[in-house]
Short mmCIF file of C-alpha atoms in Angstrom, two decimals:
data_model
loop_
_atom_site.label_atom_id
_atom_site.label_comp_id
_atom_site.label_asym_id
_atom_site.label_seq_id
_atom_site.Cartn_x
_atom_site.Cartn_y
_atom_site.Cartn_z
CA UNK L 1 4.80 -69.89 71.27
CA UNK L 2 5.46 -71.54 74.27
CA UNK L 3 6.76 -68.61 75.90
CA UNK L 4 10.00 -67.73 77.90
CA UNK L 5 9.74 -69.98 80.94
CA UNK L 6 8.02 -73.12 79.07
CA UNK L 7 11.01 -72.45 76.40
CA UNK L 8 13.91 -72.61 79.00
CA UNK L 9 12.37 -75.13 81.25
CA UNK L 10 12.22 -77.50 77.84
CA UNK L 11 15.75 -76.81 77.09
CA UNK L 12 16.79 -77.60 80.89
CA UNK L 13 15.26 -80.90 80.56
CA UNK L 14 17.07 -81.63 77.26
CA UNK L 15 20.45 -80.63 78.96
CA UNK L 16 19.54 -82.55 82.34
CA UNK L 17 19.02 -85.63 79.93
CA UNK L 18 22.10 -85.26 77.85
CA UNK L 19 24.89 -87.68 78.90
CA UNK L 20 27.36 -85.85 76.81
CA UNK L 21 30.36 -83.98 77.80
CA UNK L 22 29.03 -80.40 76.96
CA UNK L 23 25.50 -79.83 75.16
CA UNK L 24 24.03 -76.99 73.15
CA UNK L 25 20.36 -77.00 72.39
CA UNK L 26 18.20 -74.36 70.37
CA UNK L 27 14.54 -73.75 70.04
CA UNK L 28 13.30 -72.01 67.08
CA UNK L 29 9.15 -71.64 66.71
CA UNK L 30 6.07 -69.69 66.95
CA UNK L 31 3.37 -68.88 64.66
CA UNK L 32 2.93 -67.62 61.29
CA UNK L 33 0.22 -66.58 59.10
CA UNK L 34 0.05 -66.29 55.47
CA UNK L 35 -2.47 -64.80 52.71
CA UNK L 36 -1.50 -65.16 49.13
CA UNK L 37 -3.39 -63.50 46.50
CA UNK L 38 -2.98 -63.87 42.58
CA UNK L 39 -5.25 -62.69 39.46
CA UNK L 40 -7.16 -60.15 41.67
CA UNK L 41 -8.44 -63.11 44.39
CA UNK L 42 -7.21 -64.39 47.83
CA UNK L 43 -6.41 -68.09 47.04
CA UNK L 44 -4.51 -69.10 50.35
CA UNK L 45 -4.82 -68.46 53.88
CA UNK L 46 -2.79 -70.56 55.71
CA UNK L 47 -1.48 -70.64 59.51
CA UNK L 48 1.25 -72.36 61.07
CA UNK L 49 2.32 -73.47 64.68
CA UNK L 50 5.88 -75.15 64.45
CA UNK L 51 8.54 -75.34 66.63
CA UNK L 52 11.92 -77.07 65.95
CA UNK L 53 14.63 -77.98 68.67
CA UNK L 54 18.19 -78.88 67.52
CA UNK L 55 20.68 -80.53 69.91
CA UNK L 56 24.51 -81.09 69.55
CA UNK L 57 25.95 -83.17 72.06
CA UNK L 58 29.60 -83.72 72.59
CA UNK L 59 31.99 -86.42 73.61
CA UNK L 60 35.27 -85.00 73.72
CA UNK L 61 35.88 -83.53 70.07
CA UNK L 62 33.25 -85.80 68.63
CA UNK L 63 29.93 -83.71 67.74
CA UNK L 64 26.48 -85.29 67.23
CA UNK L 65 23.56 -83.07 66.08
CA UNK L 66 19.75 -83.87 65.59
CA UNK L 67 16.43 -82.11 65.37
CA UNK L 68 12.83 -82.77 66.09
CA UNK L 69 9.80 -80.93 65.99
CA UNK L 70 8.05 -83.03 68.53
CA UNK L 71 8.43 -81.48 71.98
CA UNK L 72 6.96 -84.36 74.02
CA UNK L 73 9.41 -86.32 76.55
CA UNK L 74 9.73 -89.31 74.42
CA UNK L 75 10.76 -87.24 71.29
CA UNK L 76 12.98 -85.08 73.41
CA UNK L 77 14.53 -88.83 74.50
CA UNK L 78 14.76 -89.95 70.83
CA UNK L 79 16.58 -86.86 69.46
CA UNK L 80 19.19 -86.96 72.25
CA UNK L 81 19.61 -90.77 71.36
CA UNK L 82 20.01 -89.87 67.82
CA UNK L 83 22.80 -87.09 68.71
CA UNK L 84 24.67 -89.48 70.80
CA UNK L 85 24.60 -91.93 68.18
CA UNK L 86 25.92 -89.84 65.14
CA UNK L 87 28.47 -88.21 67.82
CA UNK L 88 29.64 -91.78 68.23
CA UNK L 89 30.78 -92.28 65.07
CA UNK L 90 32.07 -89.11 64.00
CA UNK L 91 36.03 -88.57 63.66
CA UNK L 92 37.50 -86.08 66.22
CA UNK L 93 37.32 -82.38 65.08
CA UNK L 94 40.54 -81.04 66.17
CA UNK L 95 39.29 -77.37 65.60
CA UNK L 96 36.17 -77.77 67.87
CA UNK L 97 36.23 -74.66 69.75
CA UNK L 98 34.81 -74.58 73.43
CA UNK L 99 30.81 -74.44 73.93
CA UNK L 100 30.52 -70.59 74.47
CA UNK L 101 30.43 -69.23 77.89
CA UNK L 102 27.73 -67.29 79.18
CA UNK L 103 27.39 -63.30 78.76
CA UNK L 104 24.91 -60.73 79.54
CA UNK L 105 22.52 -60.38 76.70
CA UNK L 106 20.97 -57.02 76.34
CA UNK L 107 17.19 -57.12 76.15
CA UNK L 108 15.76 -55.59 72.97
CA UNK L 109 11.80 -55.10 72.63
CA UNK L 110 10.60 -56.30 69.33
CA UNK L 111 7.30 -58.06 69.78
CA UNK L 112 4.50 -56.40 68.63
CA UNK L 113 1.09 -57.86 70.04
CA UNK L 114 -0.98 -55.99 67.33
CA UNK L 115 1.07 -58.19 64.90
CA UNK L 116 0.99 -61.42 66.72
CA UNK L 117 -2.85 -60.83 66.81
CA UNK L 118 -3.47 -59.68 63.21
CA UNK L 119 -6.44 -61.79 62.00
CA UNK L 120 -7.35 -63.48 58.57
CA UNK L 121 -9.61 -60.66 58.08
CA UNK L 122 -7.34 -57.78 58.84
CA UNK L 123 -4.77 -59.60 55.96
CA UNK L 124 -7.75 -60.02 53.54
CA UNK L 125 -8.48 -56.40 53.91
CA UNK L 126 -5.16 -55.61 53.38
CA UNK L 127 -4.63 -57.96 50.20
CA UNK L 128 -8.36 -56.29 49.13
CA UNK L 129 -6.62 -53.00 49.28
CA UNK L 130 -3.93 -53.88 46.50
CA UNK L 131 -6.45 -55.59 44.35
CA UNK L 132 -8.92 -53.26 44.22
CA UNK L 133 -6.27 -50.48 42.84
CA UNK L 134 -4.89 -53.26 40.18
CA UNK L 135 -8.48 -53.75 39.30
CA UNK L 136 -9.32 -50.37 38.81
CA UNK L 137 -6.42 -49.85 36.46
CA UNK L 138 -7.15 -52.80 34.59
CA UNK L 139 -4.12 -54.89 35.96
CA UNK L 140 -4.01 -58.13 37.74
CA UNK L 141 -2.39 -58.15 41.46
CA UNK L 142 -0.55 -61.19 43.19
CA UNK L 143 1.61 -61.17 46.07
CA UNK L 144 1.50 -62.12 49.84
CA UNK L 145 0.31 -60.44 53.27
CA UNK L 146 2.14 -62.52 56.17
CA UNK L 147 2.32 -61.96 59.80
CA UNK L 148 4.99 -63.56 62.13
CA UNK L 149 5.45 -64.09 66.08
CA UNK L 150 8.43 -66.25 66.61
CA UNK L 151 10.66 -67.17 69.67
CA UNK L 152 14.11 -68.28 69.54
CA UNK L 153 15.73 -69.89 73.02
CA UNK L 154 19.46 -71.21 73.39
CA UNK L 155 20.93 -73.20 76.52
CA UNK L 156 24.31 -74.80 76.87
CA UNK L 157 25.75 -77.24 79.51
CA UNK L 158 28.09 -73.99 80.24
CA UNK L 159 25.20 -71.92 81.39
CA UNK L 160 23.82 -69.74 78.42
CA UNK L 161 20.45 -69.12 78.76
CA UNK L 162 18.99 -66.77 76.08
CA UNK L 163 15.50 -66.30 74.99
CA UNK L 164 13.78 -63.50 72.39
CA UNK L 165 10.53 -62.93 71.12
CA UNK L 166 9.71 -61.24 68.28
CA UNK L 167 7.41 -60.22 65.27
CA UNK L 168 7.46 -59.44 61.99
CA UNK L 169 4.60 -58.32 59.00
CA UNK L 170 5.76 -58.48 55.49
CA UNK L 171 3.52 -57.38 52.43
CA UNK L 172 4.44 -57.96 49.04
CA UNK L 173 2.48 -56.90 45.79
CA UNK L 174 3.47 -57.67 42.29
CA UNK L 175 0.83 -55.50 39.74
CA UNK L 176 0.91 -57.02 36.09
CA UNK L 177 -0.38 -56.08 32.80
CA UNK L 178 0.12 -57.94 29.42
CA UNK L 179 3.68 -56.41 28.96
CA UNK L 180 4.65 -55.06 32.16
CA UNK L 181 4.73 -55.36 36.02
CA UNK L 182 5.41 -53.47 39.32
CA UNK L 183 6.48 -54.54 42.43
CA UNK L 184 6.41 -53.34 45.84
CA UNK L 185 7.31 -54.38 49.73
CA UNK L 186 6.70 -53.58 53.16
CA UNK L 187 8.14 -54.95 56.03
CA UNK L 188 8.24 -54.01 60.06
CA UNK L 189 7.86 -55.59 63.38
CA UNK L 190 4.85 -53.43 63.87
CA UNK L 191 1.93 -54.15 61.32
CA UNK L 192 0.94 -50.71 61.70
CA UNK L 193 3.78 -49.88 59.57
CA UNK L 194 2.62 -51.93 56.48
CA UNK L 195 0.57 -49.66 54.57
CA UNK L 196 -1.04 -51.87 51.99
CA UNK L 197 -2.88 -48.77 49.99
CA UNK L 198 0.79 -47.24 49.53
CA UNK L 199 2.28 -50.63 48.34
CA UNK L 200 -0.52 -51.27 45.82
CA UNK L 201 -0.39 -47.92 44.33
CA UNK L 202 3.21 -48.03 44.11
CA UNK L 203 3.24 -51.48 42.47
CA UNK L 204 0.26 -50.34 40.37
CA UNK L 205 2.55 -47.09 39.14
CA UNK L 206 5.49 -49.00 38.00
CA UNK L 207 3.02 -51.32 36.24
CA UNK L 208 1.34 -48.73 34.30
CA UNK L 209 4.74 -46.74 33.64
CA UNK L 210 6.58 -49.87 32.53
CA UNK L 211 4.11 -50.76 29.50
CA UNK L 212 5.47 -50.70 25.83
CA UNK L 213 9.10 -51.03 27.25
CA UNK L 214 11.35 -50.53 24.53
CA UNK L 215 14.85 -52.39 23.80
CA UNK L 216 18.08 -50.53 25.03
CA UNK L 217 21.66 -52.27 24.18
CA UNK L 218 23.23 -53.60 27.26
CA UNK L 219 26.64 -51.78 28.19
CA UNK L 220 27.87 -49.61 30.95
CA UNK L 221 25.12 -47.12 32.36
CA UNK L 222 24.83 -44.57 35.11
CA UNK L 223 22.31 -46.22 37.56
CA UNK L 224 19.96 -45.00 40.08
CA UNK L 225 19.17 -48.10 42.41
CA UNK L 226 15.79 -47.75 44.53
CA UNK L 227 16.55 -49.45 48.25
CA UNK L 228 15.15 -52.96 47.20
CA UNK L 229 18.03 -53.11 44.57
CA UNK L 230 20.54 -51.65 46.96
CA UNK L 231 19.43 -54.13 49.70
CA UNK L 232 20.41 -57.05 47.41
CA UNK L 233 24.13 -55.73 46.79
CA UNK L 234 24.71 -55.23 50.42
CA UNK L 235 23.66 -58.40 51.55
CA UNK L 236 25.98 -60.04 49.24
CA UNK L 237 28.79 -57.71 50.31
CA UNK L 238 28.02 -59.08 53.98
CA UNK L 239 28.04 -62.67 52.97
CA UNK L 240 30.99 -62.88 50.24
CA UNK L 241 32.93 -60.32 51.69
CA UNK L 242 32.98 -59.89 55.57
CA UNK L 243 32.26 -63.67 57.01
CA UNK L 244 35.30 -64.81 58.62
CA UNK L 245 35.21 -68.41 57.40
CA UNK L 246 34.86 -66.74 53.80
CA UNK L 247 38.28 -64.61 54.53
CA UNK L 248 39.85 -67.74 56.30
CA UNK L 249 39.11 -69.71 53.56
CA UNK L 250 40.47 -67.41 50.87
CA UNK L 251 37.09 -66.98 48.98
CA UNK L 252 36.12 -63.34 50.45
CA UNK L 253 36.86 -60.40 48.09
CA UNK L 254 38.25 -58.70 51.44
CA UNK L 255 41.26 -60.93 51.92
CA UNK L 256 44.09 -58.90 52.34
CA UNK L 257 42.26 -55.86 52.40
CA UNK L 258 41.34 -55.11 56.01
CA UNK L 259 42.04 -51.58 56.73
CA UNK L 260 42.32 -50.75 53.11
CA UNK L 261 39.93 -48.24 51.33
CA UNK L 262 37.84 -50.78 49.11
CA UNK L 263 35.03 -48.25 47.70
CA UNK L 264 34.03 -44.77 48.05
CA UNK L 265 34.45 -43.17 51.02
CA UNK L 266 30.96 -41.85 51.59
CA UNK L 267 29.90 -45.74 52.20
CA UNK L 268 29.49 -47.26 55.46
CA UNK L 269 28.05 -50.51 55.92
CA UNK L 270 27.24 -52.33 59.21
CA UNK L 271 25.46 -55.10 61.07
CA UNK L 272 23.47 -54.44 64.41
CA UNK L 273 21.05 -56.75 65.71
CA UNK L 274 20.02 -54.55 68.41
CA UNK L 275 19.12 -51.71 66.37
CA UNK L 276 15.23 -51.63 66.25
CA UNK L 277 15.06 -49.99 62.82
CA UNK L 278 15.44 -53.45 61.53
CA UNK L 279 14.47 -56.82 62.65
CA UNK L 280 16.30 -57.23 66.12
CA UNK L 281 17.75 -60.29 67.67
CA UNK L 282 20.09 -59.85 70.43
CA UNK L 283 22.05 -62.85 70.50
CA UNK L 284 22.94 -65.70 67.85
CA UNK L 285 22.42 -69.27 67.42
CA UNK L 286 25.11 -70.28 70.01
CA UNK L 287 23.45 -67.73 72.36
CA UNK L 288 26.33 -65.22 71.96
CA UNK L 289 24.93 -61.64 72.14
CA UNK L 290 25.48 -59.81 68.89
CA UNK L 291 27.86 -56.98 68.99
CA UNK L 292 27.48 -54.21 66.35
CA UNK L 293 30.15 -54.75 63.94
CA UNK L 294 31.20 -51.71 61.07
CA UNK L 295 31.73 -53.99 58.16
CA UNK L 296 32.86 -50.82 55.79
CA UNK L 297 34.02 -47.44 57.35
CA UNK L 298 34.13 -44.64 55.32
CA UNK L 299 34.91 -46.95 52.45
CA UNK L 300 37.90 -49.01 54.21
CA UNK L 301 37.33 -52.63 54.90
CA UNK L 302 36.86 -52.23 58.37
CA UNK L 303 35.86 -55.70 60.52
CA UNK L 304 34.73 -59.24 60.17
CA UNK L 305 31.70 -61.37 61.75
CA UNK L 306 32.49 -64.41 63.93
CA UNK L 307 30.79 -67.29 65.43
CA UNK L 308 32.98 -69.35 67.95
CA UNK L 309 34.58 -71.62 65.58
CA UNK L 310 35.95 -68.92 63.29
CA UNK L 311 37.23 -66.59 66.13
CA UNK L 312 38.61 -69.87 68.15
CA UNK L 313 40.94 -70.35 64.72
CA UNK L 314 42.00 -66.88 65.14
CA UNK L 315 42.22 -66.83 69.17
CA UNK L 316 39.73 -64.01 69.07
CA UNK L 317 35.81 -63.88 70.50
CA UNK L 318 32.92 -64.55 68.60
CA UNK L 319 30.81 -61.29 67.47
CA UNK L 320 27.79 -63.02 67.88
CA UNK L 321 27.05 -63.85 64.30
CA UNK L 322 26.42 -67.90 64.14
CA UNK L 323 23.35 -68.70 61.90
CA UNK L 324 21.04 -71.50 62.83
CA UNK L 325 22.40 -74.84 62.98
CA UNK L 326 22.59 -76.42 59.11
CA UNK L 327 20.96 -72.91 57.62
CA UNK L 328 24.10 -71.31 56.54
CA UNK L 329 28.06 -72.11 56.54
CA UNK L 330 29.85 -70.13 58.79
CA UNK L 331 28.95 -66.54 60.59
CA UNK L 332 27.10 -63.98 58.54
CA UNK L 333 25.72 -60.41 59.21
CA UNK L 334 21.94 -61.03 59.01
CA UNK L 335 20.83 -57.33 60.37
CA UNK L 336 22.80 -55.19 57.73
CA UNK L 337 22.58 -51.26 57.43
CA UNK L 338 23.83 -48.68 55.28
CA UNK L 339 24.61 -45.13 56.03
CA UNK L 340 22.26 -42.50 54.45
CA UNK L 341 23.28 -39.73 52.70
CA UNK L 342 21.57 -36.32 51.90
CA UNK L 343 19.86 -36.87 48.18
CA UNK L 344 16.15 -37.50 47.40
CA UNK L 345 15.57 -39.96 44.79
CA UNK L 346 14.44 -37.35 42.30
CA UNK L 347 17.46 -35.67 43.00
CA UNK L 348 19.34 -38.61 41.72
CA UNK L 349 17.44 -38.62 38.70
CA UNK L 350 17.74 -35.17 37.97
CA UNK L 351 21.33 -35.17 38.03
CA UNK L 352 21.89 -38.17 35.69
CA UNK L 353 22.40 -37.99 31.90
CA UNK L 354 21.60 -41.13 30.46
CA UNK L 355 21.26 -44.05 32.70
CA UNK L 356 18.82 -46.54 34.61
CA UNK L 357 16.58 -46.32 37.13
CA UNK L 358 16.17 -50.30 38.81
CA UNK L 359 13.28 -50.96 40.90
CA UNK L 360 15.16 -54.32 42.19
CA UNK L 361 17.06 -56.98 41.08
CA UNK L 362 15.95 -60.79 40.92
CA UNK L 363 17.89 -64.25 40.78
CA UNK L 364 21.27 -62.40 42.02
CA UNK L 365 23.70 -65.30 42.25
CA UNK L 366 27.69 -65.11 42.72
CA UNK L 367 30.29 -65.60 40.15
CA UNK L 368 33.55 -65.02 41.46
CA UNK L 369 33.08 -64.69 45.37
CA UNK L 370 36.96 -64.00 45.49
CA UNK L 371 36.48 -60.98 43.49
CA UNK L 372 33.06 -60.28 44.64
CA UNK L 373 31.28 -60.58 41.30
CA UNK L 374 27.87 -61.19 41.13
CA UNK L 375 25.07 -61.50 38.48
CA UNK L 376 21.17 -61.13 38.36
CA UNK L 377 18.51 -59.84 36.46
CA UNK L 378 16.34 -56.42 36.78
CA UNK L 379 12.68 -56.81 37.67
CA UNK L 380 9.31 -55.25 37.92
CA UNK L 381 10.09 -51.46 36.76
CA UNK L 382 13.31 -50.79 35.10
CA UNK L 383 13.40 -47.19 33.21
CA UNK L 384 15.47 -45.03 30.75
CA UNK L 385 16.74 -41.47 32.32
CA UNK L 386 17.44 -39.18 29.93
CA UNK L 387 18.77 -35.61 30.60
CA UNK L 388 17.29 -35.93 34.14
CA UNK L 389 13.90 -37.26 33.16
CA UNK L 390 12.42 -40.62 33.07
CA UNK L 391 12.01 -41.23 29.12
CA UNK L 392 10.93 -44.47 28.79
CA UNK L 393 10.59 -48.23 30.12
CA UNK L 394 12.79 -50.76 29.28
CA UNK L 395 13.18 -54.53 28.73
CA UNK L 396 15.15 -55.69 31.62
CA UNK L 397 18.64 -56.38 31.35
CA UNK L 398 21.14 -59.09 33.03
CA UNK L 399 24.22 -57.64 34.92
CA UNK L 400 27.29 -59.01 35.73
CA UNK L 401 28.97 -56.74 37.97
CA UNK L 402 31.94 -56.37 40.58
CA UNK L 403 30.44 -55.35 44.10
CA UNK L 404 33.78 -53.30 44.75
CA UNK L 405 33.96 -51.69 41.55
CA UNK L 406 30.08 -50.62 41.62
CA UNK L 407 30.47 -49.06 45.33
CA UNK L 408 33.75 -47.17 44.42
CA UNK L 409 31.42 -45.78 41.61
CA UNK L 410 28.93 -43.89 44.28
CA UNK L 411 27.61 -40.53 43.24
CA UNK L 412 24.93 -39.82 45.58
CA UNK L 413 23.29 -41.56 48.48
CA UNK L 414 19.36 -41.29 49.48
CA UNK L 415 18.69 -39.57 52.73
CA UNK L 416 15.88 -41.93 53.37
CA UNK L 417 16.53 -45.57 55.01
CA UNK L 418 14.26 -48.38 54.08
CA UNK L 419 14.16 -51.78 55.63
CA UNK L 420 13.96 -54.62 53.11
CA UNK L 421 13.47 -58.23 54.37
CA UNK L 422 11.64 -60.86 52.78
CA UNK L 423 12.09 -63.54 55.92
CA UNK L 424 15.68 -64.33 56.50
CA UNK L 425 17.50 -61.38 57.70
CA UNK L 426 17.31 -58.02 56.87
CA UNK L 427 19.04 -54.84 55.30
CA UNK L 428 17.89 -51.22 56.08
CA UNK L 429 19.09 -49.22 53.23
CA UNK L 430 19.10 -46.26 51.18
CA UNK L 431 18.84 -45.55 47.10
CA UNK L 432 21.87 -45.11 45.57
CA UNK L 433 23.25 -43.34 42.81
CA UNK L 434 26.27 -45.04 40.85
CA UNK L 435 28.04 -43.76 37.90
CA UNK L 436 28.65 -46.94 36.13
CA UNK L 437 27.20 -50.23 36.40
CA UNK L 438 27.50 -53.30 33.97
CA UNK L 439 24.78 -54.85 32.16
CA UNK L 440 25.96 -57.70 30.00
CA UNK L 441 22.62 -58.57 28.21
CA UNK L 442 18.89 -57.81 27.49
CA UNK L 443 15.98 -59.86 27.95
CA UNK L 444 12.56 -60.01 25.59
CA UNK L 445 10.15 -58.97 28.52
#
């Protein structure tokens, strides 16, 4: 990491060298470390120090963009030259919005020194706890323990100067037997919030309970979704439904429904880059402060997220949801939250006559974005609930399900929020019970 003064000084240098009518610069970098384990052994321990600097240069309505990860003066001059050359051969973009103006950016404390200092030995000790639990039960463990200290800085020729530093720790564990697997995940800005023993025990218990699974016919069932599964659905609600770009292009399932009841009244979902319960980031890739945006308010489609381009189309102001240039098309909510209810996971299972307990989904993808239909697989712990009790592990299902239909069938919402993140964005969500969920196929494992 180069620190606030170093990062902003670097961006000032780029701005001073640019010949464009307007220039935007973003620096993203930091120090990331990863310990991977498989077959009950640590097999990889790596560290990376990197920084990526992207410059966008405008001449009138033409824009050129180039990126480098070399920060010496000749490399800065070269990346500027490349952006200028690209801009010169571009056609005019009649929808190009003005470069954003500076606004006050609230400070959010997301940098935990203990996470930044966490050593390879510390990560190895965490991995060992998971491995010892798996080995004692005759299973094999695999997964990763990563810690990151990252910084992002944005500047432009209209005066934006924004800087933020944060840390993140993520541990995953997959515990496997010959015929079953269990999964658990922990994520936090503070590595002290990661409990490897609890993660290992949870994954091992799922693996143990998942042995000798039975085949169940696909169909419509009641479901109890643990937070990992709920996070998957909530992230698709945000991406497919509430991006202003998707809405303007007619591919959002919210089109024509803003202000209308779209899901159960108990459902409220919002995006908030300042909430320390998630992975905070106070501004977006354009340096615009992130606003808290309530996407779904008591079941009603409430508001979209905007970047400068989509806001300009409608004569509005950006909500601060531009993502890093080239990472995604259009604005996206990346700091999602779902309001908790008052139920426990045990309450939801007890109230289920015949249904499915899902630990998490895997390989989820859109089928029909305009209708909010997605498909994916269950994985690492899928169980039959019969008369309020978990009766048996079952082979994994494929699901094909409309998001709005699923969240219209909410029967109960958990009282505990869990932070779920595997690197890009986060969702802080509870467990949820739905009265119906459509499983369309069954696997052999």
